Amino acid sequence: MKFEMQKLPYDYAALEPHISEQTLRFHYDKHHAGYMKKLKAAIGDTPEAEHSLERLVKESSGSTFNLAAQVWNHDFYWRSLSPDGGGEPQGELATAVNDAFGSFDSLRSSLKEAAAGHFGSGWAWLVAGTDGRLQVTSTHDADNPIRYEQTPLLTIDVWEHAYYLDVKNDRGKYLDRVLDNLLNWKFAAENYTDATDGKPIQLRAV
Ligand code: MN3
């Protein structure tokens, strides 16, 4: 087996008051770890067990894809948030944001619209296309931009389990908390540098 559960990059209570300790415990211990457990059970010792998680996300299908992508997406989501998050991107990423969206406020609106307007379960993303240009997108269920030759820079989980314990069905309230206080622009900037250098996306240790 080439992949293991990655540690949550901060304490369960680190994102309070915006995301509660209770939510993080359920989300990481039950949902995320549950996908990993099911993935391992599903692939057993088939040749796919020797593939990287990224390769499974890119090449597998059916339930193996759904489980592998949910594991990858959650690892990426934890890194997209930070107790020191919020604010605005700096440096080259700030320039790219202005080029693509006109302003940071406009990017924020696009992200909120994509995440709030997404029907059902899924993920909202800030991605770089093959030309390096930034785009906001959303994917259904476990789907991932890596499948479409886009490089993810940040993601927001919009499955109901990400916010229901904290704000019940008020997805907009959860999104405002994430957008204003938790998004990790430093992580996004590192991913953007890799994308413009042509390096494949990877889950980096934090
Ligand atoms: Mn989730």
PDB file of C-alpha atoms and ligand atoms in Angstrom, residues 27 74 123 157 159 161-162, ligand 1:
ATOM      1  CA  HIS A  27     -15.259  14.924   9.775  1.00  0.00           C
ATOM      2  CA  HIS A  74     -10.132  15.770   2.332  1.00  0.00           C
ATOM      3  CA  TRP A 123     -16.470  20.637  -3.670  1.00  0.00           C
ATOM      4  CA  ASP A 157     -15.935  20.944   1.156  1.00  0.00           C
ATOM      5  CA  TRP A 159     -20.882  18.204   1.658  1.00  0.00           C
ATOM      6  CA  HIS A 161     -21.239  16.888   6.962  1.00  0.00           C
ATOM      7  CA  ALA A 162     -18.706  19.750   6.735  1.00  0.00           C
TER       8      ALA A 162
HETATM    9 MN   MN3 B   1     -16.096  16.046   3.875  1.00  0.00          MN
END
